Coordinates of C-alpha atoms and ligand atoms in Angstrom, one line a residue:
M21 CA -9.6 -3.6 19.1
R22 CA -12.7 -5.4 20.4
L23 CA -16.0 -6.4 18.9
A24 CA -18.5 -3.7 19.9
R25 CA -21.4 -6.0 19.3
R26 CA -21.3 -9.7 19.0
S27 CA -23.4 -10.9 16.1
F28 CA -26.1 -13.5 16.3
A29 CA -23.9 -15.9 14.3
M30 CA -20.9 -15.3 16.7
A31 CA -23.1 -15.8 19.7
L32 CA -24.2 -19.1 18.3
A33 CA -20.6 -20.2 17.6
G34 CA -19.6 -19.2 21.1
L35 CA -16.1 -18.3 19.8
P36 CA -14.4 -15.1 18.8
F37 CA -14.4 -14.7 15.0
A38 CA -10.6 -15.2 14.9
R39 CA -11.0 -18.9 15.9
L40 CA -13.7 -20.1 13.6
S41 CA -12.7 -23.0 11.4
P42 CA -13.1 -22.5 7.6
A43 CA -15.9 -24.9 7.5
R44 CA -17.8 -23.0 10.2
A45 CA -17.1 -19.7 8.4
Q46 CA -18.6 -21.1 5.2
A47 CA -21.7 -22.3 7.0
Q48 CA -22.1 -18.7 8.4
A49 CA -21.7 -17.2 5.0
A50 CA -24.6 -19.3 3.8
A51 CA -27.0 -17.8 6.4
P52 CA -28.7 -14.9 4.7
I53 CA -28.7 -11.4 6.2
L54 CA -31.0 -8.6 5.0
L55 CA -29.5 -5.1 5.4
D56 CA -32.5 -2.7 5.5
N57 CA -32.6 1.0 4.9
V58 CA -29.1 1.1 3.6
R59 CA -27.4 4.1 2.0
Y60 CA -24.4 2.7 0.2
F61 CA -21.4 3.9 -1.9
D62 CA -21.4 2.1 -5.2
G63 CA -17.9 3.1 -6.2
R64 CA -18.9 6.5 -7.6
A65 CA -21.7 8.0 -5.4
M66 CA -23.8 7.5 -2.4
T67 CA -27.2 5.9 -3.2
G68 CA -30.2 4.3 -1.6
P69 CA -31.9 3.8 0.8
A70 CA -32.2 0.3 -0.4
R71 CA -32.4 -3.3 0.9
L72 CA -29.4 -5.5 0.4
L73 CA -29.6 -9.2 0.8
M74 CA -26.3 -11.0 1.6
A75 CA -26.7 -14.7 0.8
G76 CA -24.2 -17.3 -0.3
G77 CA -21.5 -14.7 0.2
T78 CA -22.8 -12.3 -2.4
I79 CA -25.0 -9.2 -2.7
R80 CA -28.5 -8.9 -4.1
I81 CA -30.2 -5.5 -4.2
L82 CA -33.8 -6.1 -3.5
G83 CA -36.8 -4.1 -4.8
A84 CA -39.8 -3.4 -2.8
G85 CA -40.7 -7.1 -2.5
T86 CA -40.3 -9.1 0.7
A87 CA -37.1 -10.7 1.7
P88 CA -36.7 -14.5 2.3
D89 CA -38.2 -15.4 5.7
A90 CA -35.0 -17.0 6.8
A91 CA -32.9 -13.8 6.5
Q92 CA -31.8 -12.1 9.7
R93 CA -32.9 -8.4 9.3
V94 CA -30.4 -5.7 10.3
D95 CA -31.8 -2.1 10.2
L96 CA -29.1 0.3 9.0
S97 CA -31.1 3.5 9.2
G98 CA -28.7 6.4 9.6
R99 CA -25.7 4.4 8.8
Y100 CA -23.6 4.2 5.6
V101 CA -22.2 1.2 3.8
I102 CA -19.1 1.2 1.6
P103 CA -17.5 -1.7 -0.3
A104 CA -14.4 -3.0 1.6
M105 CA -11.4 -1.1 0.4
I106 CA -8.6 -2.6 -1.8
A107 CA -5.0 -1.8 -1.0
A108 CA -3.0 -2.1 -4.2
H109 CA 0.4 -1.4 -2.6
S110 CA 1.2 -3.0 0.8
H111 CA 3.7 -5.4 2.3
I112 CA 2.5 -8.3 4.3
G113 CA 4.6 -10.5 6.7
H114 CA 7.6 -8.2 6.7
A115 CA 7.1 -6.1 9.9
S116 CA 6.0 -7.0 13.3
D117 CA 5.2 -4.3 15.9
A118 CA 8.4 -2.1 16.1
T119 CA 10.8 -4.3 14.0
S120 CA 10.9 -5.9 10.6
G121 CA 12.8 -8.7 8.9
R122 CA 12.7 -12.1 7.2
Q123 CA 11.9 -13.9 10.5
Y124 CA 8.4 -12.4 10.5
Y125 CA 7.4 -14.0 7.2
T126 CA 5.3 -16.7 8.9
R127 CA 1.8 -18.0 8.4
E128 CA 0.8 -16.7 11.8
N129 CA 2.0 -13.1 11.1
V130 CA 0.6 -13.0 7.6
E131 CA -2.8 -14.2 8.8
A132 CA -2.8 -11.7 11.7
Q133 CA -2.0 -8.9 9.2
L134 CA -4.8 -10.0 6.8
R135 CA -7.2 -10.0 9.7
R136 CA -6.1 -6.6 10.7
Y137 CA -6.6 -5.2 7.2
Q138 CA -10.1 -6.7 7.1
A139 CA -11.0 -5.3 10.6
F140 CA -10.0 -1.8 9.3
G141 CA -12.3 -2.2 6.3
I142 CA -9.7 -3.4 3.7
G143 CA -11.0 -6.5 2.0
A144 CA -8.0 -7.3 -0.3
A145 CA -4.3 -6.3 -0.1
A146 CA -1.6 -6.7 -2.7
S147 CA 1.8 -7.4 -1.1
L148 CA 4.0 -5.7 -3.6
G149 CA 7.3 -7.5 -3.0
L150 CA 9.6 -8.6 -0.1
N151 CA 7.5 -11.8 0.1
A152 CA 9.3 -15.0 1.1
P153 CA 8.5 -18.3 -0.8
L154 CA 5.7 -19.1 1.6
F155 CA 3.7 -16.4 -0.1
H156 CA 2.8 -18.6 -3.1
E157 CA 1.2 -21.2 -0.8
L158 CA -0.7 -18.6 1.3
R159 CA -1.9 -16.8 -1.8
A160 CA -3.4 -20.0 -3.2
E161 CA -5.1 -20.7 0.1
S162 CA -6.5 -17.2 0.2
R163 CA -7.8 -17.4 -3.3
A164 CA -9.5 -20.7 -2.4
G165 CA -11.2 -19.0 0.6
R166 CA -9.2 -21.0 3.1
L167 CA -7.3 -18.1 4.7
P168 CA -9.0 -15.7 7.1
G169 CA -9.0 -11.9 6.7
A170 CA -8.4 -9.8 3.6
L171 CA -7.7 -11.5 0.3
L172 CA -4.0 -11.9 -0.2
L173 CA -2.6 -10.9 -3.6
G174 CA 0.9 -9.9 -4.5
A175 CA 4.1 -10.0 -6.5
G176 CA 6.1 -12.6 -4.6
P177 CA 9.6 -11.2 -3.9
G178 CA 9.9 -8.7 -6.7
L179 CA 12.9 -7.9 -8.8
G180 CA 15.7 -5.3 -8.3
M181 CA 19.2 -4.6 -9.5
P182 CA 22.2 -6.4 -7.9
E183 CA 23.3 -4.2 -4.9
G184 CA 20.3 -1.9 -5.8
A185 CA 16.9 -1.1 -4.2
P186 CA 15.4 -2.2 -2.0
P187 CA 18.6 -2.0 0.1
A188 CA 19.2 -5.4 1.7
G189 CA 21.1 -4.1 4.8
P190 CA 19.0 -1.2 5.9
M191 CA 15.8 -3.1 5.3
N192 CA 17.0 -6.4 6.9
L193 CA 16.2 -8.4 3.8
A194 CA 17.1 -12.0 3.1
D195 CA 18.2 -13.3 -0.3
D196 CA 14.8 -14.9 -0.9
Q197 CA 12.8 -11.7 -0.5
V198 CA 14.1 -10.0 -3.7
I199 CA 15.4 -11.5 -6.9
R200 CA 18.4 -9.5 -8.3
P201 CA 19.0 -10.6 -11.9
A202 CA 22.4 -9.7 -13.4
N203 CA 21.2 -9.2 -17.0
P204 CA 18.1 -9.0 -19.1
A205 CA 18.0 -12.8 -19.8
A206 CA 18.1 -13.5 -16.1
M207 CA 15.4 -10.8 -15.6
R208 CA 13.1 -12.6 -18.1
Q209 CA 13.9 -15.9 -16.4
G210 CA 13.1 -14.5 -12.9
V211 CA 9.7 -13.1 -14.1
N212 CA 8.8 -16.5 -15.7
D213 CA 9.7 -18.4 -12.6
L214 CA 7.5 -16.2 -10.5
A215 CA 4.6 -16.5 -13.0
D216 CA 5.0 -20.3 -12.7
K217 CA 4.8 -20.1 -8.9
G218 CA 1.7 -17.9 -8.9
I219 CA 1.7 -14.1 -8.6
D220 CA -0.8 -11.4 -9.4
L221 CA 1.6 -8.8 -10.8
V222 CA 5.3 -8.2 -11.2
K223 CA 7.2 -5.7 -9.0
V224 CA 10.4 -4.0 -10.1
W225 CA 12.5 -1.4 -8.2
I226 CA 13.8 1.3 -10.6
D227 CA 14.9 3.8 -7.9
G228 CA 18.6 4.5 -7.4
L229 CA 17.9 6.0 -4.0
G230 CA 19.5 9.3 -4.8
D231 CA 22.4 7.8 -6.7
T232 CA 23.5 5.8 -3.7
V233 CA 22.8 2.4 -5.4
P234 CA 22.5 1.3 -9.1
Q235 CA 19.3 2.4 -10.7
M236 CA 17.5 -0.1 -12.9
T237 CA 18.5 0.3 -16.6
P238 CA 16.0 0.7 -19.4
E239 CA 17.1 -2.6 -20.8
M240 CA 16.4 -4.4 -17.6
A241 CA 13.0 -2.7 -17.2
R242 CA 12.0 -3.6 -20.8
A243 CA 13.0 -7.2 -20.2
A244 CA 10.8 -7.4 -17.1
V245 CA 7.9 -5.8 -19.1
E246 CA 8.3 -8.1 -22.1
A247 CA 8.4 -11.3 -19.9
A248 CA 5.5 -10.1 -17.7
H249 CA 3.3 -9.2 -20.6
A250 CA 3.9 -12.5 -22.3
R251 CA 2.5 -14.1 -19.2
R252 CA -0.4 -11.5 -19.1
L253 CA 0.9 -9.9 -15.9
K254 CA 1.1 -6.2 -15.2
V255 CA 4.4 -4.6 -14.0
A256 CA 4.4 -2.2 -11.1
A257 CA 7.5 0.0 -10.5
H258 CA 8.9 1.5 -7.4
I259 CA 10.0 5.0 -8.3
H260 CA 10.7 8.3 -6.4
D261 CA 11.8 10.8 -9.0
L262 CA 10.3 12.2 -12.2
S263 CA 13.2 10.8 -14.3
Q264 CA 12.7 7.3 -12.9
A265 CA 8.9 7.5 -13.7
R266 CA 9.7 8.5 -17.3
L267 CA 12.1 5.6 -17.6
A268 CA 9.5 3.2 -16.3
V269 CA 6.7 4.5 -18.5
E270 CA 8.9 4.5 -21.6
A271 CA 9.9 0.9 -20.8
G272 CA 6.2 -0.1 -20.8
V273 CA 5.6 -0.4 -17.1
D274 CA 1.9 -0.6 -16.3
I275 CA 1.8 0.9 -12.8
L276 CA 3.9 3.6 -11.1
A277 CA 3.7 2.2 -7.6
H278 CA 4.6 5.5 -5.9
G279 CA 3.9 9.1 -6.6
I280 CA 6.6 11.3 -8.2
R281 CA 8.1 13.3 -5.3
D282 CA 11.1 15.3 -6.5
K283 CA 9.5 17.5 -9.2
E284 CA 6.2 18.5 -10.6
I285 CA 5.1 16.1 -13.4
D286 CA 5.4 17.7 -16.9
D287 CA 2.9 17.7 -19.7
G288 CA 5.0 15.3 -21.8
L289 CA 4.9 12.5 -19.2
L290 CA 1.2 13.2 -18.4
A291 CA 0.4 12.7 -22.1
L292 CA 2.5 9.6 -22.4
M293 CA 0.9 8.0 -19.3
R294 CA -2.6 8.9 -20.6
D295 CA -1.8 7.4 -24.0
R296 CA -0.4 4.2 -22.5
G297 CA -3.0 3.8 -19.8
T298 CA -0.4 3.8 -17.1
W299 CA -1.8 3.5 -13.6
Y300 CA -0.6 5.7 -10.7
I301 CA -0.5 4.8 -7.0
P302 CA 0.5 7.9 -5.1
T303 CA 1.3 6.4 -1.6
I304 CA 1.3 9.8 0.0
Q305 CA 1.3 8.4 3.5
I306 CA 4.7 6.6 3.0
D307 CA 6.6 9.8 3.6
E308 CA 4.3 11.3 6.1
A309 CA 4.7 8.2 8.2
E310 CA 8.3 9.3 8.9
Y311 CA 7.2 12.4 10.8
I312 CA 3.5 12.4 11.7
Y313 CA 3.9 10.4 14.9
A314 CA 6.9 12.6 16.0
D315 CA 5.0 15.8 15.2
D316 CA 2.2 15.0 17.7
P317 CA 2.9 12.4 20.4
A318 CA -0.7 12.8 21.5
I319 CA -1.7 10.9 18.3
T320 CA -0.9 7.7 20.2
E321 CA -4.0 8.5 22.4
D322 CA -6.2 8.0 19.3
P323 CA -8.0 4.7 19.8
F324 CA -8.2 4.1 16.0
L325 CA -4.4 4.3 15.7
R326 CA -3.8 2.5 18.9
A327 CA -5.8 -0.5 17.6
A328 CA -3.3 -0.8 14.8
L329 CA -0.1 -0.5 17.0
G330 CA 1.8 -2.9 19.1
P331 CA 3.3 -1.9 22.5
G332 CA 6.7 -1.5 21.0
M333 CA 5.5 1.1 18.5
I334 CA 3.5 3.0 21.1
G335 CA 6.6 3.2 23.3
R336 CA 8.8 4.4 20.5
M337 CA 6.3 7.1 19.4
R338 CA 6.3 8.4 23.0
D339 CA 10.1 8.5 23.3
P340 CA 11.4 12.1 23.1
A341 CA 14.8 11.0 21.7
W342 CA 13.2 9.0 19.0
R343 CA 10.8 11.9 18.1
A344 CA 13.7 14.4 18.0
A345 CA 15.7 12.1 15.6
Q346 CA 12.7 11.7 13.3
L347 CA 11.9 15.4 13.3
G348 CA 15.6 16.2 12.6
R349 CA 15.4 14.4 9.2
A350 CA 11.8 15.2 8.4
A351 CA 12.3 18.2 6.0
P352 CA 12.8 16.2 2.8
R353 CA 9.9 14.0 3.6
R354 CA 7.6 17.0 4.1
S355 CA 8.7 18.2 0.7
D356 CA 8.0 14.7 -0.7
V357 CA 4.4 14.9 0.6
R358 CA 3.8 18.4 -0.7
I359 CA 5.0 17.5 -4.2
N360 CA 3.2 14.1 -4.2
K361 CA -0.1 15.9 -3.5
L362 CA 0.5 18.4 -6.3
N363 CA 1.3 15.5 -8.7
L364 CA -1.7 13.4 -7.6
K365 CA -4.0 16.3 -8.5
R366 CA -2.4 16.8 -11.9
V367 CA -2.4 13.1 -12.7
H368 CA -6.0 12.7 -11.7
D369 CA -7.1 15.8 -13.6
A370 CA -5.4 14.5 -16.7
G371 CA -7.6 11.4 -16.7
I372 CA -4.8 9.0 -15.8
P373 CA -6.2 6.0 -13.7
V374 CA -5.3 6.2 -10.1
A375 CA -5.3 3.3 -7.6
F376 CA -5.0 3.1 -3.9
G377 CA -2.0 2.1 -1.7
T378 CA 0.2 3.4 1.1
D379 CA 3.2 0.9 1.3
S380 CA 1.8 -0.1 4.6
G381 CA 3.7 -2.9 6.3
G382 CA 6.9 -2.0 4.4
T383 CA 8.4 -0.7 7.7
P384 CA 6.9 -0.6 11.2
L385 CA 6.1 3.1 10.8
R386 CA 3.8 2.3 7.8
V387 CA 1.0 1.2 10.0
Q388 CA -1.3 -1.3 8.3
G389 CA -5.0 -0.3 8.6
F390 CA -4.3 3.2 9.9
A391 CA -2.2 4.2 6.9
E392 CA -5.0 3.5 4.5
H393 CA -7.5 5.7 6.3
R394 CA -4.9 8.5 6.6
E395 CA -4.2 8.1 2.8
L396 CA -7.8 8.8 2.0
E397 CA -7.5 12.0 4.0
L398 CA -4.3 13.0 2.2
M399 CA -5.9 12.4 -1.2
V400 CA -8.7 14.8 -0.2
E401 CA -6.2 17.3 1.0
A402 CA -4.6 17.0 -2.5
G403 CA -7.8 18.2 -4.0
L404 CA -9.8 15.1 -4.8
T405 CA -13.4 14.8 -3.5
P406 CA -14.2 12.2 -0.9
A407 CA -16.2 10.3 -3.6
Q408 CA -13.2 10.3 -5.9
A409 CA -10.8 9.2 -3.1
L410 CA -13.2 6.4 -2.0
G411 CA -13.8 5.4 -5.6
I412 CA -10.1 5.0 -6.1
A413 CA -9.8 2.9 -2.9
T414 CA -12.6 0.6 -4.0
A415 CA -13.8 0.3 -7.6
R416 CA -10.7 1.6 -9.3
S417 CA -8.3 -0.6 -7.4
A418 CA -10.5 -3.6 -8.0
E419 CA -10.2 -2.8 -11.7
L420 CA -6.4 -2.5 -11.6
L421 CA -6.0 -5.8 -9.9
G422 CA -8.6 -7.6 -12.1
L423 CA -10.9 -8.3 -9.1
A424 CA -14.2 -8.4 -11.0
D425 CA -16.0 -9.9 -8.1
R426 CA -15.7 -6.9 -5.7
G427 CA -15.0 -3.2 -5.2
S428 CA -18.6 -2.0 -5.5
V429 CA -22.1 -2.7 -4.3
R430 CA -23.9 -4.5 -7.1
D431 CA -25.9 -7.7 -7.7
G432 CA -23.7 -10.7 -7.7
L433 CA -20.6 -9.1 -6.2
R434 CA -19.0 -10.4 -3.0
A435 CA -20.6 -9.1 0.1
D436 CA -17.4 -7.5 1.5
L437 CA -19.0 -4.5 3.1
V438 CA -18.1 -2.0 5.8
V439 CA -20.8 -0.3 7.9
L440 CA -20.0 3.2 8.9
E441 CA -21.6 5.4 11.6
A442 CA -21.5 8.5 9.5
D443 CA -21.3 9.6 5.8
P444 CA -17.8 9.4 4.4
L445 CA -18.7 11.7 1.6
A446 CA -19.5 14.5 4.1
D447 CA -16.2 14.0 5.8
I448 CA -13.6 11.4 4.6
R449 CA -12.5 10.9 8.2
N450 CA -15.8 9.1 8.7
T451 CA -14.3 6.0 7.1
R452 CA -12.7 5.5 10.6
R453 CA -16.1 5.2 12.2
I454 CA -16.5 1.6 11.5
A455 CA -19.5 -0.1 13.1
R456 CA -19.1 -3.6 11.6
V457 CA -17.3 -5.4 8.8
Y458 CA -18.8 -8.1 6.6
G459 CA -16.6 -10.5 4.7
A460 CA -18.5 -12.6 2.1
G461 CA -21.7 -11.8 3.9
R462 CA -20.4 -12.9 7.3
E463 CA -19.8 -10.5 10.2
V464 CA -16.0 -10.6 10.8
A465 CA -15.3 -7.5 12.9
G466 CA -17.0 -4.8 14.9
A467 CA -16.2 -1.3 15.9
I468 CA -12.6 -0.2 16.4
T469 CA -12.4 1.4 19.8
Ligands
ZN530 ZN1 6.4 -0.9 -1.4

């Protein structure tokens, strides 16, 4: 990707945004910018035109009065502004181009992925497990504004059953990327240790992967929930099947971190989720990622996707043998996507809170940045309106993660804004037409071409 336009501030700095020091970045955030003639999405609907002042890293919506003389004026007539999206289910620092593994959990790789998310219009990302111990240090730096790119949140390593999901061998996982407690007391201890080190939520894997590994027992899930709630942390559960979802919700889990993909959800579980306020993150793209690139090799010509891919992945996607192998095992994944869409619509219609995530970064095929824009499209295909999908990706996900300072466009919120060339409510694919990204009121990325 390249910067389509260099901003005034960047021209002054004489450096690409990627190399600005934190001190320089803060100085830039202090320089006020007036966005004029802005139509913006407030988390529910498109409104404006209005004048938005970005000063001190936050937003002020101005009336008809004049702006401060010092503000640089940017005319956004004909363009659309959305709050930066919030990815509530990602994995950061685990994959690198076409491979994945513990060796990629480095400061350099995590920072590069946080920058990529931000350039694709994602201002915060929760890394929902598989994080090495360095996570806790990077999370603290990100919270303090000392790390570039999207805000890093997450669950630390997460907790699964001994010999259970996530499978260590196939996923190339080291022992410090997942805690595998042997009994409920050890589960409670594991949750407490993570809470002491600093996490935003707790992740557990319930899934028995089609009875190939031990599924998490109700006792273990309840132990995780009790310990997490005592520390005021929510619990997110990896599930695939309806029965696993029911086990999780009955155990008191707060978030189903994937959609239900084996059967249509029943009225009983819908009612239970509504009563308990359980959140639902469908991650429709996780299964589509297994075949979409094999279905259409021409997709690698799409500049928006290419900007998110390394050379290894582009080569793989164009390899006929690789494509044939992916297509040969795609049928169950297509079924997963079909059922996931049906269930998202049912869950959403039932008034159950939905948040946004794709599992991007969990494997090389779950392409960070691209996956999120594709997920919006899949949510609309499932029957949600573009405004509903975008509201889930912004305001609702901020609510889930307790990010009261962002997720909408309002006075006093962080100026994490994405300028689009066209109206995303007219066509959700217009979220890809990024003109510019602001992070805390500072221009941090341009068009993706
Ligand atoms: Zn995941």
